[in-house]
Amino acid sequence: MADQVAIVTGASRGIGFAIAQRFVAQGTKVAITGRDADALAAAVKELGGPAVALGVAGKGDNADHRAAVIDQVNAAFGPVTTLVNNIGINPAYGPLAQLDLNAARKMAEVNLIGTLGWVQEALRGGLAESGGSIVNISSVSGVRPAPGIAFYGTTKAALIHLTEELAVELAPKIRVNAVAPAVVKTRFAAALFEGREEQVTATYPLKRLGAPEDVAGAVAFLCSPDASWITGQTIVLDGGVTLTGVVE
């Protein structure tokens, strides 16, 4: 993947950072985004510095931020060839009947509409000409009902459908796929396993939670020439839990 230019959103830590690490290891120049400028600066340093990585702080649902990222990437590295949409929020837990509708609107704005906004900006930034690849980070909660995080799962289910629609619209030049992880050991998902990890992993046939590197490997594959005949697909990364257990 040398000579490629990737944008990974929400990548100062966790899954996004692991994806950025994998890209850099394979020769790709990468831009990462996030809300914390200091965390981004530390991540860029760990990735290898400004020769291979660029960090741009801002909110993923802000149109001006998205446009600024594309402009800075074009200036630093050239046209965008790869986009990984990793932004996602889940500010509410509980039944849908009691869900704060403002929280629901915010989830839809960031998780779904923000993702489409990133795609539109990446197309402006060269993706349409490069014939590149897009990978959207969904969730098993978008594949199976997930009590407690149901609306988050609803936005992730919509993201899977958006992936399919984009795959049709942007073919043949651009491939669009998604991955749907189960619980991955990150700060974002900590509430789903902290203090009861043994109980949670007991429902997984592979008897462990996911690691950010598990997701990074699948994303790197989908963005590589090895996946050149794959588009509109969602790879479920779940340790087998959707076969036997309850999705959380």
mmCIF file with all atom_site columns, N, CA and C in Angstrom, residues 36-85:
data_model
loop_
_atom_site.group_PDB
_atom_site.id
_atom_site.type_symbol
_atom_site.label_atom_id
_atom_site.label_alt_id
_atom_site.label_comp_id
_atom_site.label_asym_id
_atom_site.label_entity_id
_atom_site.label_seq_id
_atom_site.pdbx_PDB_ins_code
_atom_site.Cartn_x
_atom_site.Cartn_y
_atom_site.Cartn_z
_atom_site.occupancy
_atom_site.B_iso_or_equiv
_atom_site.pdbx_formal_charge
_atom_site.auth_seq_id
_atom_site.auth_comp_id
_atom_site.auth_asym_id
_atom_site.auth_atom_id
_atom_site.pdbx_PDB_model_num
ATOM 1   N N  . ASP A 1 36 ? -9.284  15.782 20.466 1.00 0.00 ? 36 ASP A N  1
ATOM 2   C CA . ASP A 1 36 ? -8.238  16.188 21.415 1.00 0.00 ? 36 ASP A CA 1
ATOM 3   C C  . ASP A 1 36 ? -6.933  16.440 20.668 1.00 0.00 ? 36 ASP A C  1
ATOM 4   N N  . ALA A 1 37 ? -6.555  17.721 20.557 1.00 0.00 ? 37 ALA A N  1
ATOM 5   C CA . ALA A 1 37 ? -5.360  18.081 19.798 1.00 0.00 ? 37 ALA A CA 1
ATOM 6   C C  . ALA A 1 37 ? -4.095  17.482 20.408 1.00 0.00 ? 37 ALA A C  1
ATOM 7   N N  . ASP A 1 38 ? -4.012  17.454 21.743 1.00 0.00 ? 38 ASP A N  1
ATOM 8   C CA . ASP A 1 38 ? -2.817  16.900 22.388 1.00 0.00 ? 38 ASP A CA 1
ATOM 9   C C  . ASP A 1 38 ? -2.697  15.400 22.139 1.00 0.00 ? 38 ASP A C  1
ATOM 10  N N  . ALA A 1 39 ? -3.822  14.691 22.215 1.00 0.00 ? 39 ALA A N  1
ATOM 11  C CA . ALA A 1 39 ? -3.800  13.253 21.956 1.00 0.00 ? 39 ALA A CA 1
ATOM 12  C C  . ALA A 1 39 ? -3.421  12.969 20.504 1.00 0.00 ? 39 ALA A C  1
ATOM 13  N N  . LEU A 1 40 ? -3.895  13.786 19.592 1.00 0.00 ? 40 LEU A N  1
ATOM 14  C CA . LEU A 1 40 ? -3.533  13.618 18.186 1.00 0.00 ? 40 LEU A CA 1
ATOM 15  C C  . LEU A 1 40 ? -2.047  13.851 17.965 1.00 0.00 ? 40 LEU A C  1
ATOM 16  N N  . ALA A 1 41 ? -1.506  14.882 18.606 1.00 0.00 ? 41 ALA A N  1
ATOM 17  C CA . ALA A 1 41 ? -0.074  15.181 18.458 1.00 0.00 ? 41 ALA A CA 1
ATOM 18  C C  . ALA A 1 41 ? 0.773   14.009 18.959 1.00 0.00 ? 41 ALA A C  1
ATOM 19  N N  . ALA A 1 42 ? 0.377   13.429 20.086 1.00 0.00 ? 42 ALA A N  1
ATOM 20  C CA . ALA A 1 42 ? 1.102   12.271 20.615 1.00 0.00 ? 42 ALA A CA 1
ATOM 21  C C  . ALA A 1 42 ? 0.981   11.079 19.667 1.00 0.00 ? 42 ALA A C  1
ATOM 22  N N  . ALA A 1 43 ? -0.207  10.891 19.084 1.00 0.00 ? 43 ALA A N  1
ATOM 23  C CA . ALA A 1 43 ? -0.414  9.775  18.154 1.00 0.00 ? 43 ALA A CA 1
ATOM 24  C C  . ALA A 1 43 ? 0.427   9.943  16.895 1.00 0.00 ? 43 ALA A C  1
ATOM 25  N N  . VAL A 1 44 ? 0.479   11.175 16.364 1.00 0.00 ? 44 VAL A N  1
ATOM 26  C CA . VAL A 1 44 ? 1.286   11.440 15.166 1.00 0.00 ? 44 VAL A CA 1
ATOM 27  C C  . VAL A 1 44 ? 2.755   11.130 15.434 1.00 0.00 ? 44 VAL A C  1
ATOM 28  N N  . LYS A 1 45 ? 3.242   11.536 16.613 1.00 0.00 ? 45 LYS A N  1
ATOM 29  C CA . LYS A 1 45 ? 4.627   11.257 16.980 1.00 0.00 ? 45 LYS A CA 1
ATOM 30  C C  . LYS A 1 45 ? 4.892   9.753  17.023 1.00 0.00 ? 45 LYS A C  1
ATOM 31  N N  . GLU A 1 46 ? 3.948   9.000  17.608 1.00 0.00 ? 46 GLU A N  1
ATOM 32  C CA . GLU A 1 46 ? 4.115   7.551  17.702 1.00 0.00 ? 46 GLU A CA 1
ATOM 33  C C  . GLU A 1 46 ? 4.046   6.879  16.334 1.00 0.00 ? 46 GLU A C  1
ATOM 34  N N  . LEU A 1 47 ? 3.291   7.468  15.425 1.00 0.00 ? 47 LEU A N  1
ATOM 35  C CA . LEU A 1 47 ? 3.175   6.908  14.080 1.00 0.00 ? 47 LEU A CA 1
ATOM 36  C C  . LEU A 1 47 ? 4.419   7.144  13.222 1.00 0.00 ? 47 LEU A C  1
ATOM 37  N N  . GLY A 1 48 ? 5.250   8.091  13.635 1.00 0.00 ? 48 GLY A N  1
ATOM 38  C CA . GLY A 1 48 ? 6.470   8.341  12.874 1.00 0.00 ? 48 GLY A CA 1
ATOM 39  C C  . GLY A 1 48 ? 6.700   9.775  12.484 1.00 0.00 ? 48 GLY A C  1
ATOM 40  N N  . GLY A 1 49 ? 5.825   10.675 12.939 1.00 0.00 ? 49 GLY A N  1
ATOM 41  C CA . GLY A 1 49 ? 6.036   12.090 12.702 1.00 0.00 ? 49 GLY A CA 1
ATOM 42  C C  . GLY A 1 49 ? 5.439   12.595 11.401 1.00 0.00 ? 49 GLY A C  1
ATOM 43  N N  . PRO A 1 50 ? 5.657   13.874 11.122 1.00 0.00 ? 50 PRO A N  1
ATOM 44  C CA . PRO A 1 50 ? 4.984   14.534 9.992  1.00 0.00 ? 50 PRO A CA 1
ATOM 45  C C  . PRO A 1 50 ? 5.352   14.017 8.613  1.00 0.00 ? 50 PRO A C  1
ATOM 46  N N  . ALA A 1 51 ? 6.428   13.261 8.494  1.00 0.00 ? 51 ALA A N  1
ATOM 47  C CA . ALA A 1 51 ? 6.780   12.708 7.184  1.00 0.00 ? 51 ALA A CA 1
ATOM 48  C C  . ALA A 1 51 ? 5.768   11.658 6.731  1.00 0.00 ? 51 ALA A C  1
ATOM 49  N N  . VAL A 1 52 ? 5.105   11.016 7.695  1.00 0.00 ? 52 VAL A N  1
ATOM 50  C CA . VAL A 1 52 ? 4.163   9.942  7.341  1.00 0.00 ? 52 VAL A CA 1
ATOM 51  C C  . VAL A 1 52 ? 2.775   10.147 7.914  1.00 0.00 ? 52 VAL A C  1
ATOM 52  N N  . ALA A 1 53 ? 2.615   11.069 8.868  1.00 0.00 ? 53 ALA A N  1
ATOM 53  C CA . ALA A 1 53 ? 1.325   11.213 9.540  1.00 0.00 ? 53 ALA A CA 1
ATOM 54  C C  . ALA A 1 53 ? 0.998   12.678 9.797  1.00 0.00 ? 53 ALA A C  1
ATOM 55  N N  . LEU A 1 54 ? -0.292  12.969 9.750  1.00 0.00 ? 54 LEU A N  1
ATOM 56  C CA . LEU A 1 54 ? -0.812  14.313 9.969  1.00 0.00 ? 54 LEU A CA 1
ATOM 57  C C  . LEU A 1 54 ? -2.005  14.195 10.899 1.00 0.00 ? 54 LEU A C  1
ATOM 58  N N  . GLY A 1 55 ? -2.081  15.055 11.901 1.00 0.00 ? 55 GLY A N  1
ATOM 59  C CA . GLY A 1 55 ? -3.216  15.070 12.809 1.00 0.00 ? 55 GLY A CA 1
ATOM 60  C C  . GLY A 1 55 ? -3.974  16.371 12.701 1.00 0.00 ? 55 GLY A C  1
ATOM 61  N N  . VAL A 1 56 ? -5.275  16.304 12.582 1.00 0.00 ? 56 VAL A N  1
ATOM 62  C CA . VAL A 1 56 ? -6.105  17.502 12.487 1.00 0.00 ? 56 VAL A CA 1
ATOM 63  C C  . VAL A 1 56 ? -7.248  17.370 13.485 1.00 0.00 ? 56 VAL A C  1
ATOM 64  N N  . ALA A 1 57 ? -7.272  18.255 14.466 1.00 0.00 ? 57 ALA A N  1
ATOM 65  C CA . ALA A 1 57 ? -8.269  18.180 15.529 1.00 0.00 ? 57 ALA A CA 1
ATOM 66  C C  . ALA A 1 57 ? -9.577  18.846 15.113 1.00 0.00 ? 57 ALA A C  1
ATOM 67  N N  . GLY A 1 58 ? -10.684 18.278 15.568 1.00 0.00 ? 58 GLY A N  1
ATOM 68  C CA . GLY A 1 58 ? -11.995 18.860 15.295 1.00 0.00 ? 58 GLY A CA 1
ATOM 69  C C  . GLY A 1 58 ? -13.082 17.834 15.518 1.00 0.00 ? 58 GLY A C  1
ATOM 70  N N  . LYS A 1 59 ? -14.320 18.252 15.322 1.00 0.00 ? 59 LYS A N  1
ATOM 71  C CA . LYS A 1 59 ? -15.469 17.380 15.512 1.00 0.00 ? 59 LYS A CA 1
ATOM 72  C C  . LYS A 1 59 ? -15.911 16.809 14.169 1.00 0.00 ? 59 LYS A C  1
ATOM 73  N N  . GLY A 1 60 ? -16.125 15.499 14.134 1.00 0.00 ? 60 GLY A N  1
ATOM 74  C CA . GLY A 1 60 ? -16.428 14.819 12.891 1.00 0.00 ? 60 GLY A CA 1
ATOM 75  C C  . GLY A 1 60 ? -17.730 15.232 12.240 1.00 0.00 ? 60 GLY A C  1
ATOM 76  N N  . ASP A 1 61 ? -18.656 15.791 13.038 1.00 0.00 ? 61 ASP A N  1
ATOM 77  C CA . ASP A 1 61 ? -19.928 16.217 12.460 1.00 0.00 ? 61 ASP A CA 1
ATOM 78  C C  . ASP A 1 61 ? -19.903 17.686 12.041 1.00 0.00 ? 61 ASP A C  1
ATOM 79  N N  . ASN A 1 62 ? -18.713 18.291 12.040 1.00 0.00 ? 62 ASN A N  1
ATOM 80  C CA . ASN A 1 62 ? -18.572 19.699 11.653 1.00 0.00 ? 62 ASN A CA 1
ATOM 81  C C  . ASN A 1 62 ? -18.066 19.781 10.217 1.00 0.00 ? 62 ASN A C  1
ATOM 82  N N  . ALA A 1 63 ? -18.850 20.392 9.341  1.00 0.00 ? 63 ALA A N  1
ATOM 83  C CA . ALA A 1 63 ? -18.511 20.437 7.918  1.00 0.00 ? 63 ALA A CA 1
ATOM 84  C C  . ALA A 1 63 ? -17.220 21.201 7.661  1.00 0.00 ? 63 ALA A C  1
ATOM 85  N N  . ASP A 1 64 ? -16.989 22.273 8.409  1.00 0.00 ? 64 ASP A N  1
ATOM 86  C CA . ASP A 1 64 ? -15.758 23.053 8.216  1.00 0.00 ? 64 ASP A CA 1
ATOM 87  C C  . ASP A 1 64 ? -14.528 22.230 8.577  1.00 0.00 ? 64 ASP A C  1
ATOM 88  N N  . HIS A 1 65 ? -14.644 21.419 9.638  1.00 0.00 ? 65 HIS A N  1
ATOM 89  C CA . HIS A 1 65 ? -13.530 20.545 10.024 1.00 0.00 ? 65 HIS A CA 1
ATOM 90  C C  . HIS A 1 65 ? -13.240 19.530 8.937  1.00 0.00 ? 65 HIS A C  1
ATOM 91  N N  . ARG A 1 66 ? -14.272 18.909 8.402  1.00 0.00 ? 66 ARG A N  1
ATOM 92  C CA . ARG A 1 66 ? -14.062 17.915 7.355  1.00 0.00 ? 66 ARG A CA 1
ATOM 93  C C  . ARG A 1 66 ? -13.368 18.535 6.140  1.00 0.00 ? 66 ARG A C  1
ATOM 94  N N  . ALA A 1 67 ? -13.809 19.711 5.747  1.00 0.00 ? 67 ALA A N  1
ATOM 95  C CA . ALA A 1 67 ? -13.202 20.386 4.596  1.00 0.00 ? 67 ALA A CA 1
ATOM 96  C C  . ALA A 1 67 ? -11.744 20.741 4.873  1.00 0.00 ? 67 ALA A C  1
ATOM 97  N N  . ALA A 1 68 ? -11.461 21.191 6.102  1.00 0.00 ? 68 ALA A N  1
ATOM 98  C CA . ALA A 1 68 ? -10.080 21.571 6.458  1.00 0.00 ? 68 ALA A CA 1
ATOM 99  C C  . ALA A 1 68 ? -9.161  20.355 6.425  1.00 0.00 ? 68 ALA A C  1
ATOM 100 N N  . VAL A 1 69 ? -9.660  19.205 6.874  1.00 0.00 ? 69 VAL A N  1
ATOM 101 C CA . VAL A 1 69 ? -8.839  17.985 6.844  1.00 0.00 ? 69 VAL A CA 1
ATOM 102 C C  . VAL A 1 69 ? -8.458  17.643 5.409  1.00 0.00 ? 69 VAL A C  1
ATOM 103 N N  . ILE A 1 70 ? -9.421  17.660 4.511  1.00 0.00 ? 70 ILE A N  1
ATOM 104 C CA . ILE A 1 70 ? -9.142  17.328 3.115  1.00 0.00 ? 70 ILE A CA 1
ATOM 105 C C  . ILE A 1 70 ? -8.127  18.298 2.525  1.00 0.00 ? 70 ILE A C  1
ATOM 106 N N  . ASP A 1 71 ? -8.297  19.575 2.781  1.00 0.00 ? 71 ASP A N  1
ATOM 107 C CA . ASP A 1 71 ? -7.369  20.570 2.235  1.00 0.00 ? 71 ASP A CA 1
ATOM 108 C C  . ASP A 1 71 ? -5.949  20.357 2.766  1.00 0.00 ? 71 ASP A C  1
ATOM 109 N N  . GLN A 1 72 ? -5.828  20.063 4.064  1.00 0.00 ? 72 GLN A N  1
ATOM 110 C CA . GLN A 1 72 ? -4.500  19.858 4.645  1.00 0.00 ? 72 GLN A CA 1
ATOM 111 C C  . GLN A 1 72 ? -3.858  18.569 4.143  1.00 0.00 ? 72 GLN A C  1
ATOM 112 N N  . VAL A 1 73 ? -4.653  17.539 3.952  1.00 0.00 ? 73 VAL A N  1
ATOM 113 C CA . VAL A 1 73 ? -4.124  16.281 3.422  1.00 0.00 ? 73 VAL A CA 1
ATOM 114 C C  . VAL A 1 73 ? -3.630  16.474 1.996  1.00 0.00 ? 73 VAL A C  1
ATOM 115 N N  . ASN A 1 74 ? -4.409  17.141 1.180  1.00 0.00 ? 74 ASN A N  1
ATOM 116 C CA . ASN A 1 74 ? -3.999  17.395 -0.203 1.00 0.00 ? 74 ASN A CA 1
ATOM 117 C C  . ASN A 1 74 ? -2.697  18.178 -0.261 1.00 0.00 ? 74 ASN A C  1
ATOM 118 N N  . ALA A 1 75 ? -2.572  19.150 0.635  1.00 0.00 ? 75 ALA A N  1
ATOM 119 C CA . ALA A 1 75 ? -1.359  19.980 0.643  1.00 0.00 ? 75 ALA A CA 1
ATOM 120 C C  . ALA A 1 75 ? -0.145  19.199 1.135  1.00 0.00 ? 75 ALA A C  1
ATOM 121 N N  . ALA A 1 76 ? -0.339  18.335 2.117  1.00 0.00 ? 76 ALA A N  1
ATOM 122 C CA . ALA A 1 76 ? 0.786   17.615 2.726  1.00 0.00 ? 76 ALA A CA 1
ATOM 123 C C  . ALA A 1 76 ? 1.185   16.361 1.965  1.00 0.00 ? 76 ALA A C  1
ATOM 124 N N  . PHE A 1 77 ? 0.190   15.593 1.492  1.00 0.00 ? 77 PHE A N  1
ATOM 125 C CA . PHE A 1 77 ? 0.473   14.264 0.946  1.00 0.00 ? 77 PHE A CA 1
ATOM 126 C C  . PHE A 1 77 ? -0.047  14.030 -0.470 1.00 0.00 ? 77 PHE A C  1
ATOM 127 N N  . GLY A 1 78 ? -0.974  14.857 -0.920 1.00 0.00 ? 78 GLY A N  1
ATOM 128 C CA . GLY A 1 78 ? -1.567  14.642 -2.232 1.00 0.00 ? 78 GLY A CA 1
ATOM 129 C C  . GLY A 1 78 ? -2.980  14.107 -2.126 1.00 0.00 ? 78 GLY A C  1
ATOM 130 N N  . PRO A 1 79 ? -3.569  13.677 -3.240 1.00 0.00 ? 79 PRO A N  1
ATOM 131 C CA . PRO A 1 79 ? -4.962  13.250 -3.267 1.00 0.00 ? 79 PRO A CA 1
ATOM 132 C C  . PRO A 1 79 ? -5.242  12.059 -2.344 1.00 0.00 ? 79 PRO A C  1
ATOM 133 N N  . VAL A 1 80 ? -6.434  12.063 -1.781 1.00 0.00 ? 80 VAL A N  1
ATOM 134 C CA . VAL A 1 80 ? -6.877  10.976 -0.908 1.00 0.00 ? 80 VAL A CA 1
ATOM 135 C C  . VAL A 1 80 ? -7.137  9.718  -1.732 1.00 0.00 ? 80 VAL A C  1
ATOM 136 N N  . THR A 1 81 ? -6.647  8.579  -1.255 1.00 0.00 ? 81 THR A N  1
ATOM 137 C CA . THR A 1 81 ? -6.915  7.297  -1.924 1.00 0.00 ? 81 THR A CA 1
ATOM 138 C C  . THR A 1 81 ? -7.707  6.337  -1.042 1.00 0.00 ? 81 THR A C  1
ATOM 139 N N  . THR A 1 82 ? -7.730  6.592  0.278  1.00 0.00 ? 82 THR A N  1
ATOM 140 C CA . THR A 1 82 ? -8.367  5.660  1.217  1.00 0.00 ? 82 THR A CA 1
ATOM 141 C C  . THR A 1 82 ? -9.040  6.456  2.324  1.00 0.00 ? 82 THR A C  1
ATOM 142 N N  . LEU A 1 83 ? -10.262 6.075  2.649  1.00 0.00 ? 83 LEU A N  1
ATOM 143 C CA . LEU A 1 83 ? -10.993 6.713  3.749  1.00 0.00 ? 83 LEU A CA 1
ATOM 144 C C  . LEU A 1 83 ? -11.530 5.641  4.676  1.00 0.00 ? 83 LEU A C  1
ATOM 145 N N  . VAL A 1 84 ? -11.223 5.769  5.964  1.00 0.00 ? 84 VAL A N  1
ATOM 146 C CA . VAL A 1 84 ? -11.793 4.880  6.981  1.00 0.00 ? 84 VAL A CA 1
ATOM 147 C C  . VAL A 1 84 ? -12.628 5.724  7.933  1.00 0.00 ? 84 VAL A C  1
ATOM 148 N N  . ASN A 1 85 ? -13.919 5.492  7.919  1.00 0.00 ? 85 ASN A N  1
ATOM 149 C CA . ASN A 1 85 ? -14.844 6.237  8.777  1.00 0.00 ? 85 ASN A CA 1
ATOM 150 C C  . ASN A 1 85 ? -15.004 5.510  10.101 1.00 0.00 ? 85 ASN A C  1
#
